[in-house]
Amino acid sequence: MEFMLADWLGKPLWMWSGFLAIVFALLAFDLGLLNRGDREIGIAQSLRLSAFYIGFACLYGAVVWWAFETGNLKTTDGTHAGVTYFTGFFIEKALSIDNVFVISLIFTFFAIPRRYQYRALVWGIIAVIILRGLMIGIGAALVQEYDWILFIFGAFLIATGIKMLVVPEAEPDMSKNKLIVFFKKRMRVTDTLHGERFFVRQADAAGRTLIYATPLFLALVVINIADLIFAVDSVPAIFAITTDPFIVFTANIMAILGLRALYFALAAMVHRFEYLKTALALVLVFIGGKIFWNQIFGKVDPAISLGVTLALILGGVVFSLWKTRGQAHAAPHAD
């Protein structure tokens, strides 16, 4: 078992494998016990699951904090593991809420009933873990080899934040989405759903029995690619907090795990987070600017970063809920 002590991206393999074991245990519990069979996830259950995932993520963060304070965990960049974990977690959690509206549009476009949506989202996170892992690994290698790339991350975050502030967001027309058009032209897709199945065998026009993808699989593919596009913003944002790959990865994945559970509650009230986008834009500008400050004047206290991030996100949420109180409009979803 000595190989488990081998170093990989600044941490022993047992630490990486232990975290992944926790993640897959949560997914197995979620899929195998909590959501066995085809049934719709209600808002109450969605909120309970979300509270569980957020609580678990915070408990894990407390362990990370304790391990750092006791000297059992060191970061590759010298930052406080606990503070940077929680800062990264809250940033990723808030940024991932932006995905909800897009996911809702995708499910509506493909006419996916709510009773099939949750299982598709949970299976999708396996692909997300792999894709985010690759992006974080590449990002860590680039930062380690070329530290000036942090300036590019900072400039990108500032530009993205300003764009979010000044450019009005229009609702996308999914029927004209180039990604969906591309896959429909190059894949055999059934016209109707086949329960929760991703692939089925059926005869084509010539009578040959072929494997066809179902609309549920196509929706899953598009959602995961959309998540990858969102990661282009979120991964640089957390690298601006810490360049330790383990903290970046764990905070990222813990934030994503809970989003799948929270989706069914958020999808019904996403319109009420109207001002959260402004808060997120300010967070990106702040984090991007912090990179330049750190490189030119010295590092900002991580506690200040955590405090400013929390204040902006919570302020955006509370102000949004206050301004939109009494609104009954619900986001569209497939039934």
mmCIF file of C-alpha atoms in Angstrom:
data_model
loop_
_atom_site.group_PDB
_atom_site.id
_atom_site.type_symbol
_atom_site.label_atom_id
_atom_site.label_comp_id
_atom_site.label_asym_id
_atom_site.label_seq_id
_atom_site.Cartn_x
_atom_site.Cartn_y
_atom_site.Cartn_z
ATOM 1 C CA MET A 1 0.000 0.000 0.000
ATOM 2 C CA GLU A 2 3.011 2.280 -0.208
ATOM 3 C CA PHE A 3 1.815 3.640 -3.549
ATOM 4 C CA MET A 4 -1.089 5.292 -1.688
ATOM 5 C CA LEU A 5 1.492 7.523 -0.026
ATOM 6 C CA ALA A 6 2.824 8.641 -3.401
ATOM 7 C CA ASP A 7 2.446 12.338 -4.129
ATOM 8 C CA TRP A 8 0.087 13.501 -6.870
ATOM 9 C CA LEU A 9 -0.495 17.222 -7.448
ATOM 10 C CA GLY A 10 0.839 18.042 -4.015
ATOM 11 C CA LYS A 11 -1.192 15.529 -2.000
ATOM 12 C CA PRO A 12 -0.835 11.772 -1.289
ATOM 13 C CA LEU A 13 -2.961 9.432 -3.392
ATOM 14 C CA TRP A 14 -4.920 8.227 -0.354
ATOM 15 C CA MET A 15 -6.273 11.737 0.130
ATOM 16 C CA TRP A 16 -7.509 11.954 -3.470
ATOM 17 C CA SER A 17 -8.948 8.435 -3.458
ATOM 18 C CA GLY A 18 -10.590 9.030 -0.081
ATOM 19 C CA PHE A 19 -12.386 12.128 -1.352
ATOM 20 C CA LEU A 20 -13.529 10.372 -4.538
ATOM 21 C CA ALA A 21 -14.773 7.432 -2.436
ATOM 22 C CA ILE A 22 -16.896 9.867 -0.409
ATOM 23 C CA VAL A 23 -18.303 11.431 -3.593
ATOM 24 C CA PHE A 24 -19.237 8.124 -5.204
ATOM 25 C CA ALA A 25 -20.695 6.819 -1.941
ATOM 26 C CA LEU A 26 -22.972 9.880 -1.839
ATOM 27 C CA LEU A 27 -23.992 9.348 -5.463
ATOM 28 C CA ALA A 28 -24.662 5.634 -4.896
ATOM 29 C CA PHE A 29 -26.768 6.445 -1.836
ATOM 30 C CA ASP A 30 -28.614 9.124 -3.786
ATOM 31 C CA LEU A 31 -29.341 6.970 -6.833
ATOM 32 C CA GLY A 32 -29.732 3.599 -5.165
ATOM 33 C CA LEU A 33 -31.792 4.467 -2.107
ATOM 34 C CA LEU A 34 -33.238 7.966 -2.199
ATOM 35 C CA ASN A 35 -34.358 8.003 -5.822
ATOM 36 C CA ARG A 36 -35.062 4.412 -6.770
ATOM 37 C CA GLY A 37 -37.687 4.186 -9.486
ATOM 38 C CA ASP A 38 -39.384 6.823 -11.590
ATOM 39 C CA ARG A 39 -40.921 9.395 -9.322
ATOM 40 C CA GLU A 40 -40.995 13.148 -9.247
ATOM 41 C CA ILE A 41 -38.796 14.965 -6.754
ATOM 42 C CA GLY A 42 -40.852 17.493 -4.836
ATOM 43 C CA ILE A 43 -39.643 20.866 -3.586
ATOM 44 C CA ALA A 44 -39.699 19.715 0.065
ATOM 45 C CA GLN A 45 -37.495 16.698 -0.656
ATOM 46 C CA SER A 46 -35.282 18.841 -2.851
ATOM 47 C CA LEU A 47 -34.722 21.280 0.005
ATOM 48 C CA ARG A 48 -34.034 18.458 2.487
ATOM 49 C CA LEU A 49 -31.473 16.893 0.155
ATOM 50 C CA SER A 50 -29.903 20.284 -0.463
ATOM 51 C CA ALA A 51 -29.613 20.944 3.262
ATOM 52 C CA PHE A 52 -27.946 17.544 3.649
ATOM 53 C CA TYR A 53 -25.425 18.208 0.848
ATOM 54 C CA ILE A 54 -24.624 21.727 2.056
ATOM 55 C CA GLY A 55 -24.284 20.477 5.630
ATOM 56 C CA PHE A 56 -22.011 17.656 4.497
ATOM 57 C CA ALA A 57 -19.878 20.064 2.431
ATOM 58 C CA CYS A 58 -19.528 22.368 5.448
ATOM 59 C CA LEU A 59 -18.652 19.396 7.691
ATOM 60 C CA TYR A 60 -15.980 18.355 5.200
ATOM 61 C CA GLY A 61 -14.720 21.944 5.152
ATOM 62 C CA ALA A 62 -14.527 21.913 8.961
ATOM 63 C CA VAL A 63 -12.350 18.779 8.765
ATOM 64 C CA VAL A 64 -10.127 20.507 6.188
ATOM 65 C CA TRP A 65 -9.874 23.550 8.477
ATOM 66 C CA TRP A 66 -8.985 21.354 11.487
ATOM 67 C CA ALA A 67 -6.419 19.367 9.488
ATOM 68 C CA PHE A 68 -4.700 22.583 8.403
ATOM 69 C CA GLU A 69 -4.699 24.100 11.886
ATOM 70 C CA THR A 70 -3.193 20.911 13.382
ATOM 71 C CA GLY A 71 -0.503 20.677 10.705
ATOM 72 C CA ASN A 72 -1.916 17.514 9.110
ATOM 73 C CA LEU A 73 -2.736 19.300 5.852
ATOM 74 C CA LYS A 74 -0.542 21.749 4.006
ATOM 75 C CA THR A 75 -1.389 23.711 0.878
ATOM 76 C CA THR A 76 0.953 23.967 -2.086
ATOM 77 C CA ASP A 77 0.678 27.765 -2.151
ATOM 78 C CA GLY A 78 0.766 28.396 1.612
ATOM 79 C CA THR A 79 -2.828 29.646 1.833
ATOM 80 C CA HIS A 80 -5.146 28.647 4.699
ATOM 81 C CA ALA A 81 -6.839 25.443 3.515
ATOM 82 C CA GLY A 82 -10.043 26.004 5.498
ATOM 83 C CA VAL A 83 -10.587 29.623 4.510
ATOM 84 C CA THR A 84 -9.838 29.015 0.830
ATOM 85 C CA TYR A 85 -12.031 25.894 0.760
ATOM 86 C CA PHE A 86 -15.062 27.775 2.059
ATOM 87 C CA THR A 87 -14.393 30.807 -0.151
ATOM 88 C CA GLY A 88 -14.114 28.568 -3.206
ATOM 89 C CA PHE A 89 -17.173 26.543 -2.185
ATOM 90 C CA PHE A 90 -19.425 29.596 -1.821
ATOM 91 C CA ILE A 91 -18.195 31.102 -5.094
ATOM 92 C CA GLU A 92 -18.739 27.835 -6.979
ATOM 93 C CA LYS A 93 -22.145 27.339 -5.336
ATOM 94 C CA ALA A 94 -23.322 30.796 -6.347
ATOM 95 C CA LEU A 95 -21.934 30.540 -9.876
ATOM 96 C CA SER A 96 -23.517 27.111 -10.358
ATOM 97 C CA ILE A 97 -26.971 28.559 -9.625
ATOM 98 C CA ASP A 98 -26.627 30.255 -13.008
ATOM 99 C CA ASN A 99 -26.813 26.772 -14.549
ATOM 100 C CA VAL A 100 -30.319 26.151 -13.261
ATOM 101 C CA PHE A 101 -32.141 28.311 -15.794
ATOM 102 C CA VAL A 102 -30.218 26.764 -18.708
ATOM 103 C CA ILE A 103 -30.842 23.219 -17.413
ATOM 104 C CA SER A 104 -34.550 24.011 -17.089
ATOM 105 C CA LEU A 105 -34.654 25.261 -20.705
ATOM 106 C CA ILE A 106 -32.881 22.114 -21.952
ATOM 107 C CA PHE A 107 -35.284 19.779 -20.137
ATOM 108 C CA THR A 108 -38.251 21.780 -21.424
ATOM 109 C CA PHE A 109 -36.966 21.735 -25.015
ATOM 110 C CA PHE A 110 -36.558 17.935 -24.963
ATOM 111 C CA ALA A 111 -39.866 17.495 -23.080
ATOM 112 C CA ILE A 112 -38.245 15.515 -20.253
ATOM 113 C CA PRO A 113 -40.762 14.778 -17.466
ATOM 114 C CA ARG A 114 -39.681 15.772 -13.977
ATOM 115 C CA ARG A 115 -39.656 12.153 -12.805
ATOM 116 C CA TYR A 116 -36.714 11.428 -15.151
ATOM 117 C CA GLN A 117 -34.810 14.662 -14.631
ATOM 118 C CA TYR A 118 -33.168 13.927 -11.294
ATOM 119 C CA ARG A 119 -31.606 10.636 -12.346
ATOM 120 C CA ALA A 120 -30.219 12.277 -15.488
ATOM 121 C CA LEU A 121 -28.695 15.054 -13.390
ATOM 122 C CA VAL A 122 -27.084 12.668 -10.906
ATOM 123 C CA TRP A 123 -25.604 10.496 -13.658
ATOM 124 C CA GLY A 124 -24.387 13.645 -15.319
ATOM 125 C CA ILE A 125 -22.281 14.590 -12.336
ATOM 126 C CA ILE A 126 -19.990 11.624 -12.998
ATOM 127 C CA ALA A 127 -19.053 13.228 -16.314
ATOM 128 C CA VAL A 128 -18.748 16.597 -14.573
ATOM 129 C CA ILE A 129 -16.276 15.156 -12.037
ATOM 130 C CA ILE A 130 -14.102 13.838 -14.864
ATOM 131 C CA LEU A 131 -14.295 17.043 -16.929
ATOM 132 C CA ARG A 132 -13.706 19.371 -13.976
ATOM 133 C CA GLY A 133 -10.839 17.144 -12.848
ATOM 134 C CA LEU A 134 -9.202 17.463 -16.259
ATOM 135 C CA MET A 135 -9.686 21.235 -16.355
ATOM 136 C CA ILE A 136 -8.326 21.680 -12.839
ATOM 137 C CA GLY A 137 -5.357 19.406 -13.568
ATOM 138 C CA ILE A 138 -4.515 21.377 -16.710
ATOM 139 C CA GLY A 139 -5.005 24.667 -14.884
ATOM 140 C CA ALA A 140 -2.766 23.582 -12.002
ATOM 141 C CA ALA A 141 -0.023 22.480 -14.408
ATOM 142 C CA LEU A 142 -0.204 25.796 -16.281
ATOM 143 C CA VAL A 143 -0.109 27.883 -13.099
ATOM 144 C CA GLN A 144 2.827 25.894 -11.743
ATOM 145 C CA GLU A 145 4.789 26.221 -14.975
ATOM 146 C CA TYR A 146 3.756 29.753 -15.935
ATOM 147 C CA ASP A 147 2.720 31.813 -12.913
ATOM 148 C CA TRP A 148 1.993 34.800 -15.181
ATOM 149 C CA ILE A 149 -1.089 32.947 -16.408
ATOM 150 C CA LEU A 150 -2.813 34.130 -13.223
ATOM 151 C CA PHE A 151 -2.845 37.606 -14.773
ATOM 152 C CA ILE A 152 -4.786 36.164 -17.711
ATOM 153 C CA PHE A 153 -7.225 34.521 -15.274
ATOM 154 C CA GLY A 154 -7.621 37.846 -13.471
ATOM 155 C CA ALA A 155 -8.199 39.836 -16.647
ATOM 156 C CA PHE A 156 -10.688 37.217 -17.871
ATOM 157 C CA LEU A 157 -12.648 37.324 -14.599
ATOM 158 C CA ILE A 158 -12.783 41.123 -14.619
ATOM 159 C CA ALA A 159 -13.899 41.188 -18.267
ATOM 160 C CA THR A 160 -16.536 38.514 -17.586
ATOM 161 C CA GLY A 161 -17.841 40.382 -14.550
ATOM 162 C CA ILE A 162 -18.089 43.680 -16.434
ATOM 163 C CA LYS A 163 -19.842 41.936 -19.312
ATOM 164 C CA MET A 164 -22.384 40.449 -16.886
ATOM 165 C CA LEU A 165 -23.012 43.945 -15.510
ATOM 166 C CA VAL A 166 -23.457 45.843 -18.787
ATOM 167 C CA VAL A 167 -24.715 43.326 -21.369
ATOM 168 C CA PRO A 168 -28.408 42.409 -21.042
ATOM 169 C CA GLU A 169 -29.055 38.676 -21.030
ATOM 170 C CA ALA A 170 -31.545 37.333 -23.572
ATOM 171 C CA GLU A 171 -33.373 34.023 -23.249
ATOM 172 C CA PRO A 172 -31.706 31.555 -25.630
ATOM 173 C CA ASP A 173 -33.705 29.886 -28.416
ATOM 174 C CA MET A 174 -32.928 26.190 -27.881
ATOM 175 C CA SER A 175 -34.322 25.206 -31.295
ATOM 176 C CA LYS A 176 -31.502 27.192 -32.921
ATOM 177 C CA ASN A 177 -28.797 26.012 -30.547
ATOM 178 C CA LYS A 178 -25.850 24.929 -32.716
ATOM 179 C CA LEU A 179 -24.858 22.201 -30.282
ATOM 180 C CA ILE A 180 -28.275 20.542 -30.403
ATOM 181 C CA VAL A 181 -28.442 20.860 -34.196
ATOM 182 C CA PHE A 182 -24.944 19.306 -34.454
ATOM 183 C CA PHE A 183 -25.828 16.244 -32.376
ATOM 184 C CA LYS A 184 -29.191 15.698 -34.032
ATOM 185 C CA LYS A 185 -27.523 15.607 -37.440
ATOM 186 C CA ARG A 186 -24.841 13.134 -36.356
ATOM 187 C CA MET A 187 -26.690 10.832 -33.963
ATOM 188 C CA ARG A 188 -29.630 8.493 -34.356
ATOM 189 C CA VAL A 189 -32.169 9.849 -31.874
ATOM 190 C CA THR A 190 -35.633 8.454 -31.159
ATOM 191 C CA ASP A 191 -38.639 10.734 -31.550
ATOM 192 C CA THR A 192 -40.005 9.804 -28.131
ATOM 193 C CA LEU A 193 -38.717 8.974 -24.665
ATOM 194 C CA HIS A 194 -38.264 5.389 -23.535
ATOM 195 C CA GLY A 195 -38.631 5.776 -19.808
ATOM 196 C CA GLU A 196 -35.324 6.569 -18.143
ATOM 197 C CA ARG A 197 -33.305 4.708 -20.779
ATOM 198 C CA PHE A 198 -30.498 6.516 -22.588
ATOM 199 C CA PHE A 199 -30.252 4.035 -25.479
ATOM 200 C CA VAL A 200 -32.683 1.626 -27.161
ATOM 201 C CA ARG A 201 -32.613 -0.829 -30.034
ATOM 202 C CA GLN A 202 -35.145 -0.288 -32.786
ATOM 203 C CA ALA A 203 -35.537 -0.825 -36.524
ATOM 204 C CA ASP A 204 -34.649 1.878 -39.006
ATOM 205 C CA ALA A 205 -36.420 2.606 -42.310
ATOM 206 C CA ALA A 206 -34.565 -0.297 -43.961
ATOM 207 C CA GLY A 207 -35.618 -2.746 -41.262
ATOM 208 C CA ARG A 208 -32.173 -2.976 -39.626
ATOM 209 C CA THR A 209 -32.073 -3.110 -35.836
ATOM 210 C CA LEU A 210 -29.790 -0.293 -34.657
ATOM 211 C CA ILE A 211 -28.943 1.439 -31.418
ATOM 212 C CA TYR A 212 -30.651 4.805 -31.005
ATOM 213 C CA ALA A 213 -30.046 7.480 -28.396
ATOM 214 C CA THR A 214 -33.126 8.811 -26.631
ATOM 215 C CA PRO A 215 -33.949 12.496 -26.029
ATOM 216 C CA LEU A 216 -33.005 11.910 -22.376
ATOM 217 C CA PHE A 217 -29.433 11.041 -23.388
ATOM 218 C CA LEU A 218 -29.220 14.024 -25.726
ATOM 219 C CA ALA A 219 -30.424 16.309 -22.919
ATOM 220 C CA LEU A 220 -27.766 14.805 -20.632
ATOM 221 C CA VAL A 221 -25.014 15.459 -23.190
ATOM 222 C CA VAL A 222 -26.097 19.065 -23.773
ATOM 223 C CA ILE A 223 -26.360 19.755 -20.029
ATOM 224 C CA ASN A 224 -22.843 18.463 -19.415
ATOM 225 C CA ILE A 225 -21.399 20.526 -22.260
ATOM 226 C CA ALA A 226 -23.226 23.564 -20.885
ATOM 227 C CA ASP A 227 -21.664 22.828 -17.492
ATOM 228 C CA LEU A 228 -18.239 22.669 -19.148
ATOM 229 C CA ILE A 229 -18.856 26.105 -20.655
ATOM 230 C CA PHE A 230 -19.845 27.470 -17.237
ATOM 231 C CA ALA A 231 -16.640 25.934 -15.820
ATOM 232 C CA VAL A 232 -14.635 28.292 -18.029
ATOM 233 C CA ASP A 233 -15.739 31.039 -15.613
ATOM 234 C CA SER A 234 -15.782 29.107 -12.352
ATOM 235 C CA VAL A 235 -12.434 27.291 -12.535
ATOM 236 C CA PRO A 236 -10.366 30.502 -13.024
ATOM 237 C CA ALA A 237 -12.403 32.080 -10.215
ATOM 238 C CA ILE A 238 -11.382 29.453 -7.682
ATOM 239 C CA PHE A 239 -7.770 29.406 -8.934
ATOM 240 C CA ALA A 240 -7.744 33.093 -8.044
ATOM 241 C CA ILE A 241 -8.492 32.058 -4.446
ATOM 242 C CA THR A 242 -5.955 29.239 -4.199
ATOM 243 C CA THR A 243 -3.738 27.343 -6.628
ATOM 244 C CA ASP A 244 -3.754 24.186 -4.504
ATOM 245 C CA PRO A 245 -5.323 21.559 -6.839
ATOM 246 C CA PHE A 246 -6.839 19.519 -3.993
ATOM 247 C CA ILE A 247 -8.669 22.479 -2.449
ATOM 248 C CA VAL A 248 -9.772 23.670 -5.888
ATOM 249 C CA PHE A 249 -11.139 20.235 -6.817
ATOM 250 C CA THR A 250 -12.862 19.410 -3.527
ATOM 251 C CA ALA A 251 -14.561 22.821 -3.207
ATOM 252 C CA ASN A 252 -15.667 22.616 -6.850
ATOM 253 C CA ILE A 253 -17.143 19.128 -6.624
ATOM 254 C CA MET A 254 -18.830 19.684 -3.246
ATOM 255 C CA ALA A 255 -20.608 22.735 -4.683
ATOM 256 C CA ILE A 256 -21.760 20.820 -7.768
ATOM 257 C CA LEU A 257 -22.998 17.790 -5.813
ATOM 258 C CA GLY A 258 -25.594 19.815 -3.961
ATOM 259 C CA LEU A 259 -26.791 21.707 -7.032
ATOM 260 C CA ARG A 260 -28.399 18.583 -8.488
ATOM 261 C CA ALA A 261 -30.556 18.235 -5.379
ATOM 262 C CA LEU A 262 -31.331 21.961 -5.205
ATOM 263 C CA TYR A 263 -32.348 22.149 -8.881
ATOM 264 C CA PHE A 264 -36.005 21.221 -8.323
ATOM 265 C CA ALA A 265 -36.492 23.911 -5.705
ATOM 266 C CA LEU A 266 -34.531 26.555 -7.614
ATOM 267 C CA ALA A 267 -36.127 25.810 -11.011
ATOM 268 C CA ALA A 268 -39.485 26.883 -9.601
ATOM 269 C CA MET A 269 -38.167 30.166 -8.210
ATOM 270 C CA VAL A 270 -35.072 30.990 -10.280
ATOM 271 C CA HIS A 271 -36.800 34.185 -11.437
ATOM 272 C CA ARG A 272 -36.556 35.463 -7.852
ATOM 273 C CA PHE A 273 -32.740 35.559 -7.958
ATOM 274 C CA GLU A 274 -32.807 38.450 -10.398
ATOM 275 C CA TYR A 275 -30.082 40.468 -8.639
ATOM 276 C CA LEU A 276 -27.812 37.533 -7.819
ATOM 277 C CA LYS A 277 -26.235 37.899 -11.256
ATOM 278 C CA THR A 278 -25.129 41.438 -10.346
ATOM 279 C CA ALA A 279 -23.634 40.140 -7.104
ATOM 280 C CA LEU A 280 -21.806 37.371 -8.978
ATOM 281 C CA ALA A 281 -20.457 39.894 -11.473
ATOM 282 C CA LEU A 282 -19.078 41.972 -8.594
ATOM 283 C CA VAL A 283 -17.551 38.829 -7.054
ATOM 284 C CA LEU A 284 -15.759 38.029 -10.327
ATOM 285 C CA VAL A 285 -14.455 41.601 -10.629
ATOM 286 C CA PHE A 286 -13.292 41.521 -6.992
ATOM 287 C CA ILE A 287 -11.553 38.127 -7.356
ATOM 288 C CA GLY A 288 -9.969 39.159 -10.663
ATOM 289 C CA GLY A 289 -8.748 42.428 -9.182
ATOM 290 C CA LYS A 290 -7.384 40.562 -6.156
ATOM 291 C CA ILE A 291 -5.049 38.612 -8.439
ATOM 292 C CA PHE A 292 -3.427 41.827 -9.672
ATOM 293 C CA TRP A 293 -3.256 43.225 -6.130
ATOM 294 C CA ASN A 294 -1.639 40.022 -4.846
ATOM 295 C CA GLN A 295 1.007 40.049 -7.564
ATOM 296 C CA ILE A 296 1.811 43.765 -7.294
ATOM 297 C CA PHE A 297 1.287 44.753 -3.632
ATOM 298 C CA GLY A 298 1.187 41.440 -1.727
ATOM 299 C CA LYS A 299 -1.458 38.909 -0.764
ATOM 300 C CA VAL A 300 -4.843 40.010 0.528
ATOM 301 C CA ASP A 301 -5.823 38.364 3.816
ATOM 302 C CA PRO A 302 -7.874 35.234 2.844
ATOM 303 C CA ALA A 303 -10.386 36.105 5.566
ATOM 304 C CA ILE A 304 -11.101 39.384 3.755
ATOM 305 C CA SER A 305 -11.727 37.494 0.509
ATOM 306 C CA LEU A 306 -14.109 35.132 2.291
ATOM 307 C CA GLY A 307 -15.933 38.004 3.998
ATOM 308 C CA VAL A 308 -16.335 40.090 0.830
ATOM 309 C CA THR A 309 -17.443 37.037 -1.193
ATOM 310 C CA LEU A 310 -20.045 36.013 1.392
ATOM 311 C CA ALA A 311 -21.307 39.575 1.804
ATOM 312 C CA LEU A 312 -21.805 40.051 -1.938
ATOM 313 C CA ILE A 313 -23.475 36.660 -2.504
ATOM 314 C CA LEU A 314 -25.744 36.837 0.547
ATOM 315 C CA GLY A 315 -26.527 40.453 -0.237
ATOM 316 C CA GLY A 316 -27.520 39.505 -3.795
ATOM 317 C CA VAL A 317 -29.739 36.660 -2.572
ATOM 318 C CA VAL A 318 -31.464 38.664 0.181
ATOM 319 C CA PHE A 319 -31.975 41.747 -2.007
ATOM 320 C CA SER A 320 -33.364 39.585 -4.828
ATOM 321 C CA LEU A 321 -35.838 37.825 -2.550
ATOM 322 C CA TRP A 322 -36.915 41.157 -1.043
ATOM 323 C CA LYS A 323 -37.376 42.907 -4.407
ATOM 324 C CA THR A 324 -39.298 39.998 -5.946
ATOM 325 C CA ARG A 325 -41.493 39.194 -2.932
ATOM 326 C CA GLY A 326 -45.059 38.422 -3.907
ATOM 327 C CA GLN A 327 -44.179 37.251 -7.413
ATOM 328 C CA ALA A 328 -45.945 34.048 -8.354
ATOM 329 C CA HIS A 329 -44.285 33.419 -11.702
ATOM 330 C CA ALA A 330 -42.557 30.042 -11.973
ATOM 331 C CA ALA A 331 -39.849 28.982 -14.356
ATOM 332 C CA PRO A 332 -41.028 26.646 -17.115
ATOM 333 C CA HIS A 333 -40.398 22.953 -16.798
ATOM 334 C CA ALA A 334 -41.379 19.748 -18.520
ATOM 335 C CA ASP A 335 -44.250 17.798 -16.964
#
